[in-house]
mmCIF file of C-alpha atoms in Angstrom:
data_model
loop_
_atom_site.group_PDB
_atom_site.id
_atom_site.type_symbol
_atom_site.label_atom_id
_atom_site.label_comp_id
_atom_site.label_asym_id
_atom_site.label_seq_id
_atom_site.Cartn_x
_atom_site.Cartn_y
_atom_site.Cartn_z
ATOM 1 C CA MET C 1 0.225 23.815 179.454
ATOM 2 C CA SER C 2 -1.171 21.764 176.556
ATOM 3 C CA VAL C 3 -4.801 22.387 177.537
ATOM 4 C CA ASN C 4 -6.305 25.731 178.467
ATOM 5 C CA LYS C 5 -9.572 27.562 178.893
ATOM 6 C CA ARG C 6 -10.757 30.327 176.570
ATOM 7 C CA PRO C 7 -13.012 33.271 177.459
ATOM 8 C CA GLY C 8 -16.668 32.559 176.769
ATOM 9 C CA SER C 9 -16.234 28.764 176.407
ATOM 10 C CA PRO C 10 -16.792 26.144 179.118
ATOM 11 C CA PHE C 11 -14.602 23.613 177.255
ATOM 12 C CA TRP C 12 -10.902 22.907 177.528
ATOM 13 C CA TYR C 13 -8.875 23.642 174.386
ATOM 14 C CA ILE C 14 -5.965 21.479 173.278
ATOM 15 C CA GLN C 15 -2.942 23.330 171.933
ATOM 16 C CA PHE C 16 0.603 22.121 171.243
ATOM 17 C CA GLN C 17 3.376 22.341 168.679
ATOM 18 C CA TYR C 18 4.782 19.455 166.694
ATOM 19 C CA ASN C 19 7.437 19.626 163.948
ATOM 20 C CA GLY C 20 7.147 23.418 163.855
ATOM 21 C CA GLN C 21 3.360 23.412 163.404
ATOM 22 C CA THR C 22 0.778 24.510 165.959
ATOM 23 C CA TYR C 23 -2.252 22.289 166.524
ATOM 24 C CA ILE C 24 -5.380 23.685 168.190
ATOM 25 C CA LYS C 25 -8.879 22.279 168.702
ATOM 26 C CA SER C 26 -11.627 22.146 171.299
ATOM 27 C CA SER C 27 -11.813 19.021 173.444
ATOM 28 C CA LYS C 28 -15.579 19.588 173.745
ATOM 29 C CA THR C 29 -15.362 18.574 177.392
ATOM 30 C CA THR C 30 -15.262 20.441 180.702
ATOM 31 C CA ASP C 31 -13.241 17.602 182.268
ATOM 32 C CA LYS C 32 -9.552 18.564 182.288
ATOM 33 C CA LYS C 33 -8.303 14.990 182.756
ATOM 34 C CA LEU C 34 -10.317 13.843 179.740
ATOM 35 C CA ALA C 35 -8.992 16.770 177.701
ATOM 36 C CA LEU C 36 -5.408 15.796 178.623
ATOM 37 C CA LYS C 37 -6.071 12.218 177.480
ATOM 38 C CA GLN C 38 -7.384 13.569 174.161
ATOM 39 C CA GLU C 39 -4.254 15.679 173.785
ATOM 40 C CA ALA C 40 -2.006 12.651 174.363
ATOM 41 C CA LEU C 41 -3.988 10.565 171.847
ATOM 42 C CA TRP C 42 -3.916 13.326 169.231
ATOM 43 C CA ARG C 43 -0.167 13.814 169.686
ATOM 44 C CA SER C 44 0.507 10.057 169.358
ATOM 45 C CA GLN C 45 -1.618 9.889 166.202
ATOM 46 C CA LEU C 46 0.431 12.690 164.650
ATOM 47 C CA ILE C 47 3.655 10.836 165.449
ATOM 48 C CA GLU C 48 2.256 7.658 163.863
ATOM 49 C CA GLN C 49 1.138 9.541 160.775
ATOM 50 C CA GLN C 50 4.285 11.553 160.178
ATOM 51 C CA GLN C 51 7.001 9.155 161.335
ATOM 52 C CA LEU C 52 5.483 5.712 160.770
ATOM 53 C CA GLY C 53 3.235 6.524 157.823
ATOM 54 C CA VAL C 54 0.071 5.465 159.649
ATOM 55 C CA LYS C 55 -3.035 7.127 158.242
ATOM 56 C CA GLN C 56 -5.291 9.247 160.433
ATOM 57 C CA SER C 57 -8.375 7.583 161.890
ATOM 58 C CA ILE C 58 -11.906 8.889 161.441
ATOM 59 C CA SER C 59 -14.872 7.883 163.567
ATOM 60 C CA VAL C 60 -17.748 5.843 162.164
ATOM 61 C CA THR C 61 -20.125 8.756 162.671
ATOM 62 C CA GLU C 62 -17.854 11.321 161.008
ATOM 63 C CA ALA C 63 -17.110 8.999 158.090
ATOM 64 C CA PHE C 64 -20.757 8.326 157.248
ATOM 65 C CA GLN C 65 -21.789 11.933 157.845
ATOM 66 C CA SER C 66 -18.990 13.212 155.591
ATOM 67 C CA TYR C 67 -19.985 10.796 152.835
ATOM 68 C CA SER C 68 -23.651 11.730 153.213
ATOM 69 C CA SER C 69 -22.812 15.451 153.038
ATOM 70 C CA SER C 70 -20.915 14.857 149.789
ATOM 71 C CA LYS C 71 -24.201 13.727 148.207
ATOM 72 C CA LYS C 72 -26.184 16.842 149.069
ATOM 73 C CA GLY C 73 -27.947 18.288 146.060
ATOM 74 C CA LEU C 74 -28.479 14.903 144.428
ATOM 75 C CA ILE C 75 -31.913 13.367 144.056
ATOM 76 C CA SER C 76 -30.784 10.391 146.130
ATOM 77 C CA ALA C 77 -29.391 12.552 148.977
ATOM 78 C CA ASN C 78 -32.239 11.906 151.420
ATOM 79 C CA ASN C 79 -32.110 8.165 150.849
ATOM 80 C CA VAL C 80 -28.315 8.110 151.240
ATOM 81 C CA ALA C 81 -28.619 10.078 154.482
ATOM 82 C CA LEU C 82 -31.240 7.628 155.782
ATOM 83 C CA TRP C 83 -29.021 4.576 155.256
ATOM 84 C CA CYS C 84 -25.992 6.374 156.644
ATOM 85 C CA ARG C 85 -27.908 7.095 159.848
ATOM 86 C CA ARG C 86 -28.944 3.441 160.058
ATOM 87 C CA ALA C 87 -25.348 2.318 159.548
ATOM 88 C CA ILE C 88 -24.147 4.678 162.299
ATOM 89 C CA LYS C 89 -26.775 3.248 164.651
ATOM 90 C CA HIS C 90 -25.853 -0.337 163.753
ATOM 91 C CA TRP C 91 -22.145 0.273 164.404
ATOM 92 C CA SER C 92 -22.597 2.450 167.500
ATOM 93 C CA ASP C 93 -20.202 0.136 169.341
ATOM 94 C CA LYS C 94 -17.385 0.807 166.842
ATOM 95 C CA SER C 95 -15.037 3.756 167.271
ATOM 96 C CA PHE C 96 -13.493 4.153 163.820
ATOM 97 C CA ILE C 97 -14.420 3.418 160.233
ATOM 98 C CA HIS C 98 -11.431 1.058 159.976
ATOM 99 C CA ASP C 99 -13.135 -1.120 162.594
ATOM 100 C CA ILE C 100 -15.727 -2.030 159.956
ATOM 101 C CA THR C 101 -14.268 -5.147 158.356
ATOM 102 C CA THR C 102 -15.611 -7.678 155.859
ATOM 103 C CA ILE C 103 -17.074 -9.812 158.642
ATOM 104 C CA GLU C 104 -18.780 -6.756 160.177
ATOM 105 C CA ILE C 105 -20.396 -5.975 156.825
ATOM 106 C CA GLU C 106 -21.548 -9.579 156.493
ATOM 107 C CA ARG C 107 -23.136 -9.333 159.943
ATOM 108 C CA TYR C 108 -24.884 -6.147 158.846
ATOM 109 C CA ARG C 109 -26.199 -7.957 155.764
ATOM 110 C CA SER C 110 -27.554 -10.743 157.995
ATOM 111 C CA THR C 111 -29.286 -8.155 160.177
ATOM 112 C CA LEU C 112 -30.948 -6.593 157.139
ATOM 113 C CA VAL C 113 -32.073 -10.011 155.899
ATOM 114 C CA ALA C 114 -33.510 -10.822 159.319
ATOM 115 C CA THR C 115 -35.415 -7.523 159.233
ATOM 116 C CA GLU C 116 -36.982 -8.842 156.004
ATOM 117 C CA TYR C 117 -35.815 -6.070 153.705
ATOM 118 C CA CYS C 118 -36.099 -7.022 150.042
ATOM 119 C CA PRO C 119 -32.865 -7.875 148.153
ATOM 120 C CA GLN C 120 -32.929 -4.566 146.239
ATOM 121 C CA THR C 121 -33.084 -2.581 149.496
ATOM 122 C CA ILE C 122 -30.328 -4.682 151.083
ATOM 123 C CA MET C 123 -28.109 -4.105 148.048
ATOM 124 C CA HIS C 124 -28.740 -0.360 148.255
ATOM 125 C CA ALA C 125 -27.954 -0.293 152.002
ATOM 126 C CA LEU C 126 -24.686 -2.163 151.500
ATOM 127 C CA ASN C 127 -23.769 0.079 148.569
ATOM 128 C CA GLN C 128 -23.864 3.066 150.938
ATOM 129 C CA VAL C 129 -21.544 1.301 153.378
ATOM 130 C CA GLY C 130 -19.054 0.432 150.641
ATOM 131 C CA ALA C 131 -19.225 3.941 149.195
ATOM 132 C CA ALA C 132 -18.683 5.555 152.622
ATOM 133 C CA ILE C 133 -15.586 3.426 153.219
ATOM 134 C CA LYS C 134 -14.218 4.280 149.765
ATOM 135 C CA TYR C 135 -14.906 7.972 150.378
ATOM 136 C CA ALA C 136 -13.025 7.892 153.700
ATOM 137 C CA LYS C 137 -10.084 6.137 152.024
ATOM 138 C CA ARG C 138 -10.063 8.698 149.220
ATOM 139 C CA MET C 139 -9.960 11.471 151.824
ATOM 140 C CA GLY C 140 -6.793 9.926 153.255
ATOM 141 C CA TYR C 141 -8.226 8.181 156.306
ATOM 142 C CA ARG C 142 -7.409 4.718 157.524
ATOM 143 C CA THR C 143 -9.849 2.032 156.344
ATOM 144 C CA ALA C 144 -9.951 -1.745 156.325
ATOM 145 C CA ASP C 145 -9.687 -3.659 153.062
ATOM 146 C CA VAL C 146 -13.213 -4.986 152.772
ATOM 147 C CA GLU C 147 -14.964 -7.329 150.386
ATOM 148 C CA MET C 148 -18.584 -6.442 149.820
ATOM 149 C CA PRO C 149 -21.066 -9.349 149.734
ATOM 150 C CA THR C 150 -22.811 -10.136 146.465
ATOM 151 C CA ILE C 151 -26.566 -9.704 146.557
ATOM 152 C CA ARG C 152 -28.430 -11.714 143.966
ATOM 153 C CA LEU C 153 -31.584 -10.008 142.787
ATOM 154 C CA PRO C 154 -34.484 -12.192 141.710
ATOM 155 C CA LYS C 155 -35.026 -12.127 137.965
ATOM 156 C CA SER C 156 -38.335 -10.723 136.837
ATOM 157 C CA ARG C 157 -39.797 -10.152 133.422
ATOM 158 C CA LEU C 158 -39.629 -6.675 131.980
ATOM 159 C CA ARG C 159 -42.994 -5.078 132.725
ATOM 160 C CA TYR C 160 -44.399 -2.541 130.277
ATOM 161 C CA LEU C 161 -47.879 -1.394 129.352
ATOM 162 C CA SER C 162 -49.786 -2.426 126.279
ATOM 163 C CA ILE C 163 -51.845 0.231 124.526
ATOM 164 C CA GLU C 164 -54.988 -1.196 126.147
ATOM 165 C CA GLU C 165 -53.374 -1.084 129.608
ATOM 166 C CA GLU C 166 -52.273 2.492 129.058
ATOM 167 C CA GLN C 167 -55.850 3.432 128.201
ATOM 168 C CA LYS C 168 -57.094 1.769 131.400
ATOM 169 C CA LEU C 169 -54.515 3.700 133.421
ATOM 170 C CA LEU C 170 -55.457 7.050 131.899
ATOM 171 C CA VAL C 171 -59.138 6.368 132.584
ATOM 172 C CA ALA C 172 -58.216 5.615 136.206
ATOM 173 C CA LEU C 173 -56.346 8.939 136.331
ATOM 174 C CA ASP C 174 -58.963 11.095 134.591
ATOM 175 C CA PRO C 175 -59.124 14.275 136.743
ATOM 176 C CA MET C 176 -62.868 14.561 136.099
ATOM 177 C CA ARG C 177 -63.682 10.956 136.996
ATOM 178 C CA PRO C 178 -66.271 10.398 139.725
ATOM 179 C CA VAL C 179 -64.744 9.604 143.122
ATOM 180 C CA LYS C 180 -67.112 8.295 145.773
ATOM 181 C CA TRP C 181 -65.660 10.349 148.647
ATOM 182 C CA LEU C 182 -65.412 13.563 146.597
ATOM 183 C CA PRO C 183 -68.044 15.898 145.202
ATOM 184 C CA THR C 184 -68.428 16.222 141.435
ATOM 185 C CA TYR C 185 -65.510 17.840 139.615
ATOM 186 C CA GLU C 186 -66.811 21.418 139.562
ATOM 187 C CA TYR C 187 -67.341 21.395 143.354
ATOM 188 C CA ARG C 188 -63.931 20.048 144.302
ATOM 189 C CA SER C 189 -61.379 22.369 145.858
ATOM 190 C CA GLN C 190 -58.797 23.944 143.557
ATOM 191 C CA GLU C 191 -56.051 22.056 145.358
ATOM 192 C CA THR C 192 -57.765 18.698 144.751
ATOM 193 C CA GLN C 193 -58.348 19.563 141.100
ATOM 194 C CA ARG C 194 -54.700 20.576 140.734
ATOM 195 C CA GLU C 195 -53.334 17.404 142.344
ATOM 196 C CA MET C 196 -55.484 15.134 140.177
ATOM 197 C CA GLN C 197 -54.577 17.017 137.006
ATOM 198 C CA ASP C 198 -50.879 17.026 137.915
ATOM 199 C CA LEU C 199 -50.765 13.250 138.321
ATOM 200 C CA TYR C 200 -52.525 12.698 134.996
ATOM 201 C CA ASP C 201 -50.190 15.118 133.197
ATOM 202 C CA ILE C 202 -47.048 13.638 134.752
ATOM 203 C CA VAL C 203 -48.016 10.100 133.725
ATOM 204 C CA VAL C 204 -48.578 11.144 130.104
ATOM 205 C CA ILE C 205 -45.257 13.015 130.009
ATOM 206 C CA LEU C 206 -43.424 10.014 131.478
ATOM 207 C CA LEU C 207 -45.035 7.690 128.945
ATOM 208 C CA ASP C 208 -44.062 9.906 126.000
ATOM 209 C CA THR C 209 -40.538 10.927 127.099
ATOM 210 C CA GLY C 210 -39.243 7.913 129.014
ATOM 211 C CA ALA C 211 -37.898 10.295 131.658
ATOM 212 C CA ARG C 212 -37.559 9.442 135.319
ATOM 213 C CA HIS C 213 -40.222 10.930 137.584
ATOM 214 C CA THR C 214 -37.793 13.176 139.456
ATOM 215 C CA GLU C 215 -36.438 14.555 136.161
ATOM 216 C CA ILE C 216 -39.898 15.822 135.237
ATOM 217 C CA SER C 217 -41.215 16.758 138.675
ATOM 218 C CA SER C 218 -38.176 18.968 139.364
ATOM 219 C CA MET C 219 -38.058 20.504 135.883
ATOM 220 C CA LYS C 220 -38.234 24.269 135.420
ATOM 221 C CA TRP C 221 -39.898 26.143 132.577
ATOM 222 C CA THR C 222 -36.487 27.376 131.434
ATOM 223 C CA ALA C 223 -35.931 23.841 130.068
ATOM 224 C CA ILE C 224 -39.055 24.036 127.887
ATOM 225 C CA ASN C 225 -39.199 25.538 124.387
ATOM 226 C CA LEU C 226 -42.779 25.420 123.159
ATOM 227 C CA ASP C 227 -41.847 27.167 119.892
ATOM 228 C CA ASP C 228 -39.680 24.345 118.584
ATOM 229 C CA GLY C 229 -41.211 21.637 120.804
ATOM 230 C CA THR C 230 -38.040 20.656 122.671
ATOM 231 C CA ILE C 231 -37.217 19.752 126.267
ATOM 232 C CA LYS C 232 -33.716 20.151 127.686
ATOM 233 C CA LEU C 233 -33.781 17.271 130.109
ATOM 234 C CA TRP C 234 -31.064 17.346 132.795
ATOM 235 C CA ARG C 235 -30.512 13.924 134.357
ATOM 236 C CA PRO C 236 -29.004 14.328 137.865
ATOM 237 C CA LYS C 237 -28.633 10.571 138.365
ATOM 238 C CA VAL C 238 -26.123 10.212 135.522
ATOM 239 C CA GLN C 239 -25.063 13.870 135.240
ATOM 240 C CA ASN C 240 -25.935 14.331 131.563
ATOM 241 C CA GLN C 241 -28.408 16.273 129.461
ATOM 242 C CA SER C 242 -30.648 15.205 126.587
ATOM 243 C CA VAL C 243 -32.706 17.278 124.199
ATOM 244 C CA LEU C 244 -36.058 15.566 123.625
ATOM 245 C CA TYR C 245 -38.770 16.483 121.161
ATOM 246 C CA MET C 246 -42.311 16.675 122.499
ATOM 247 C CA SER C 247 -45.041 14.340 121.355
ATOM 248 C CA HIS C 248 -48.310 16.004 120.328
ATOM 249 C CA ARG C 249 -49.985 15.304 123.648
ATOM 250 C CA VAL C 250 -46.961 16.406 125.725
ATOM 251 C CA ARG C 251 -46.881 19.665 123.791
ATOM 252 C CA ALA C 252 -50.601 20.160 124.384
ATOM 253 C CA ILE C 253 -50.207 19.499 128.126
ATOM 254 C CA LEU C 254 -47.274 21.893 128.512
ATOM 255 C CA THR C 255 -49.002 24.589 126.462
ATOM 256 C CA ARG C 256 -52.066 24.343 128.704
ATOM 257 C CA ARG C 257 -49.991 24.402 131.879
ATOM 258 C CA LYS C 258 -47.913 27.348 130.675
ATOM 259 C CA GLN C 259 -51.062 29.456 130.397
ATOM 260 C CA THR C 260 -51.786 29.104 134.114
ATOM 261 C CA THR C 261 -48.283 28.807 135.593
ATOM 262 C CA THR C 262 -47.194 31.211 138.316
ATOM 263 C CA GLY C 263 -43.823 29.770 139.331
ATOM 264 C CA PRO C 264 -40.556 28.450 137.912
ATOM 265 C CA TYR C 265 -41.512 24.748 138.070
ATOM 266 C CA LEU C 266 -43.711 22.705 135.726
ATOM 267 C CA PHE C 267 -45.165 20.913 138.750
ATOM 268 C CA THR C 268 -45.227 22.152 142.322
ATOM 269 C CA ASN C 269 -46.105 21.020 145.815
ATOM 270 C CA ARG C 270 -48.817 22.707 147.873
ATOM 271 C CA SER C 271 -46.524 25.559 148.896
ATOM 272 C CA GLY C 272 -45.408 26.247 145.330
ATOM 273 C CA GLY C 273 -41.999 24.612 145.676
ATOM 274 C CA GLU C 274 -40.470 21.696 143.818
ATOM 275 C CA ARG C 275 -42.691 18.620 143.664
ATOM 276 C CA ARG C 276 -41.274 15.439 145.217
ATOM 277 C CA TYR C 277 -41.940 11.826 144.253
ATOM 278 C CA MET C 278 -44.682 10.093 146.221
ATOM 279 C CA ALA C 279 -45.324 6.435 145.442
ATOM 280 C CA ASP C 280 -48.832 6.147 146.901
ATOM 281 C CA PRO C 281 -50.736 8.157 144.232
ATOM 282 C CA PHE C 282 -49.127 6.023 141.502
ATOM 283 C CA ARG C 283 -49.833 2.794 143.362
ATOM 284 C CA ARG C 284 -53.483 3.702 143.871
ATOM 285 C CA ALA C 285 -53.874 4.635 140.193
ATOM 286 C CA PHE C 286 -52.339 1.356 139.035
ATOM 287 C CA ASP C 287 -54.567 -0.544 141.466
ATOM 288 C CA ARG C 288 -57.692 1.162 140.118
ATOM 289 C CA ALA C 289 -56.635 0.191 136.613
ATOM 290 C CA GLY C 290 -56.026 -3.421 137.654
ATOM 291 C CA LEU C 291 -52.267 -3.099 137.058
ATOM 292 C CA THR C 292 -51.081 -4.133 140.494
ATOM 293 C CA ASP C 293 -47.656 -5.274 139.304
ATOM 294 C CA CYS C 294 -46.691 -1.826 137.936
ATOM 295 C CA THR C 295 -44.830 1.173 139.346
ATOM 296 C CA ALA C 296 -43.924 4.615 138.053
ATOM 297 C CA HIS C 297 -40.790 3.097 136.502
ATOM 298 C CA THR C 298 -43.036 0.869 134.371
ATOM 299 C CA LEU C 299 -43.817 3.994 132.350
ATOM 300 C CA ARG C 300 -40.125 4.367 131.452
ATOM 301 C CA HIS C 301 -39.944 0.712 130.429
ATOM 302 C CA THR C 302 -43.075 1.226 128.332
ATOM 303 C CA HIS C 303 -41.501 4.110 126.429
ATOM 304 C CA ALA C 304 -38.284 2.192 125.727
ATOM 305 C CA THR C 305 -40.169 -0.931 124.669
ATOM 306 C CA ARG C 306 -42.303 0.951 122.180
ATOM 307 C CA LEU C 307 -39.277 2.624 120.641
ATOM 308 C CA ILE C 308 -37.571 -0.731 120.044
ATOM 309 C CA GLN C 309 -40.742 -2.402 118.827
ATOM 310 C CA ASN C 310 -41.055 0.356 116.239
ATOM 311 C CA GLY C 311 -37.569 0.241 114.787
ATOM 312 C CA LEU C 312 -35.104 2.069 117.063
ATOM 313 C CA ASN C 313 -31.990 0.140 118.034
ATOM 314 C CA LEU C 314 -30.457 -0.197 121.498
ATOM 315 C CA TYR C 315 -27.912 2.579 120.982
ATOM 316 C CA GLU C 316 -30.638 5.000 119.908
ATOM 317 C CA VAL C 317 -32.760 4.062 122.918
ATOM 318 C CA LYS C 318 -29.705 4.516 125.164
ATOM 319 C CA GLU C 319 -29.500 8.158 124.058
ATOM 320 C CA ILE C 320 -33.228 8.756 124.554
ATOM 321 C CA LEU C 321 -33.222 7.275 128.065
ATOM 322 C CA GLY C 322 -29.944 8.973 128.988
ATOM 323 C CA HIS C 323 -28.210 5.785 130.108
ATOM 324 C CA SER C 324 -24.510 6.321 130.804
ATOM 325 C CA ASP C 325 -23.701 2.682 129.951
ATOM 326 C CA ILE C 326 -25.122 0.538 127.150
ATOM 327 C CA LYS C 327 -25.203 -2.369 129.630
ATOM 328 C CA THR C 328 -28.201 -0.724 131.303
ATOM 329 C CA THR C 329 -30.040 -0.560 127.981
ATOM 330 C CA MET C 330 -29.275 -4.230 127.293
ATOM 331 C CA ARG C 331 -32.272 -5.229 129.420
ATOM 332 C CA TYR C 332 -34.286 -4.496 126.262
ATOM 333 C CA ALA C 333 -32.006 -6.606 124.048
ATOM 334 C CA HIS C 334 -34.479 -9.487 123.712
ATOM 335 C CA LEU C 335 -37.024 -7.068 122.265
ATOM 336 C CA GLU C 336 -34.557 -5.865 119.664
ATOM 337 C CA GLN C 337 -33.658 -9.455 118.789
ATOM 338 C CA THR C 338 -37.336 -10.197 118.216
ATOM 339 C CA GLN C 339 -37.629 -7.227 115.842
ATOM 340 C CA VAL C 340 -34.465 -8.278 114.000
ATOM 341 C CA SER C 341 -35.838 -11.795 113.601
ATOM 342 C CA LYS C 342 -39.058 -10.404 112.104
ATOM 343 C CA LYS C 343 -37.077 -8.242 109.672
ATOM 344 C CA ALA C 344 -34.985 -11.263 108.684
ATOM 345 C CA VAL C 345 -38.096 -13.277 107.834
ATOM 346 C CA ASP C 346 -39.408 -10.400 105.717
ATOM 347 C CA VAL C 347 -36.094 -10.273 103.817
ATOM 348 C CA ILE C 348 -36.102 -14.027 103.168
ATOM 349 C CA ASN C 349 -39.762 -13.964 102.130
ATOM 350 C CA ASN C 350 -39.085 -11.158 99.663
ATOM 351 C CA LEU C 351 -36.124 -13.024 98.160
ATOM 352 C CA SER C 352 -37.751 -16.423 98.046
ATOM 353 C CA ILE C 353 -39.067 -17.718 94.735
ATOM 354 C CA GLN C 354 -42.772 -18.265 95.051
ATOM 355 C CA PRO C 355 -43.931 -21.787 94.117
ATOM 356 C CA SER C 356 -45.768 -22.002 90.808
#
């Protein structure tokens, strides 16, 4: 008998031998006829794999879930899981990952466009599909040879803050500022005071380090050395580490926070755990400052821009920002070219003979 019942389980179990090896798994069904069909399919797949060289199939759900699980622990894990779930729902009528062909992916792209997702979001969603298919192939499963569509992102100017704009932003973030729906500072709850101070401190640290928000919000005090003024900044996105020196105001902020800290993290959520990124507080702060075209990432651009405008070259900025590829840093190339042009004029002016 190739299917049998086991004590304590309502399901039929499939068990047979092939080429001297025993294969056993639950059919996850109480229907014996269905279990026998599964056994026949499994046996035929083994014959195809071992005698005809046909790779094993994996379901759409299992493929995306396996890929998503491989990203656990990364900052992007939740977002990857979200788009994997959406892909599974979209292809609920497909049995196996190899059923997802180039034309199926193009149809998915059209669906995303019709839903009015922005090009950046569509590109990210399609990247997860392509990555899941590659992951399944790498794991030895059968996949279709697919061609991923090219998504053209609209070009936009590099947005960074001027000194005056930074001052406006910090005024809009001042923890002691009057807020019409809140009592004066001294009468606000400790939690409200903490949240307002945290946002102000994070913005200053991002401005002066060029770090990504998640790199700072998830940082532990073990990465901070107040004695020599250094930060060991681990960058999960690119899997590298930088040692950054603190600016005067970053050092002052961390010294103040260290005096009142009670946990392992620089910044915490309400329960004392790791703080997560929330876009709304940043958006509201930028709106109050009249900087409606800015995001938290604008602070990183601001840091890089100021470094280049004050003499650092692209390769030096690459190390500060922790880019894994100089191509990413090249977005600031026009700024460096402007500085080089200014230096060239100074050289020529110094060498030129002044008219008598």
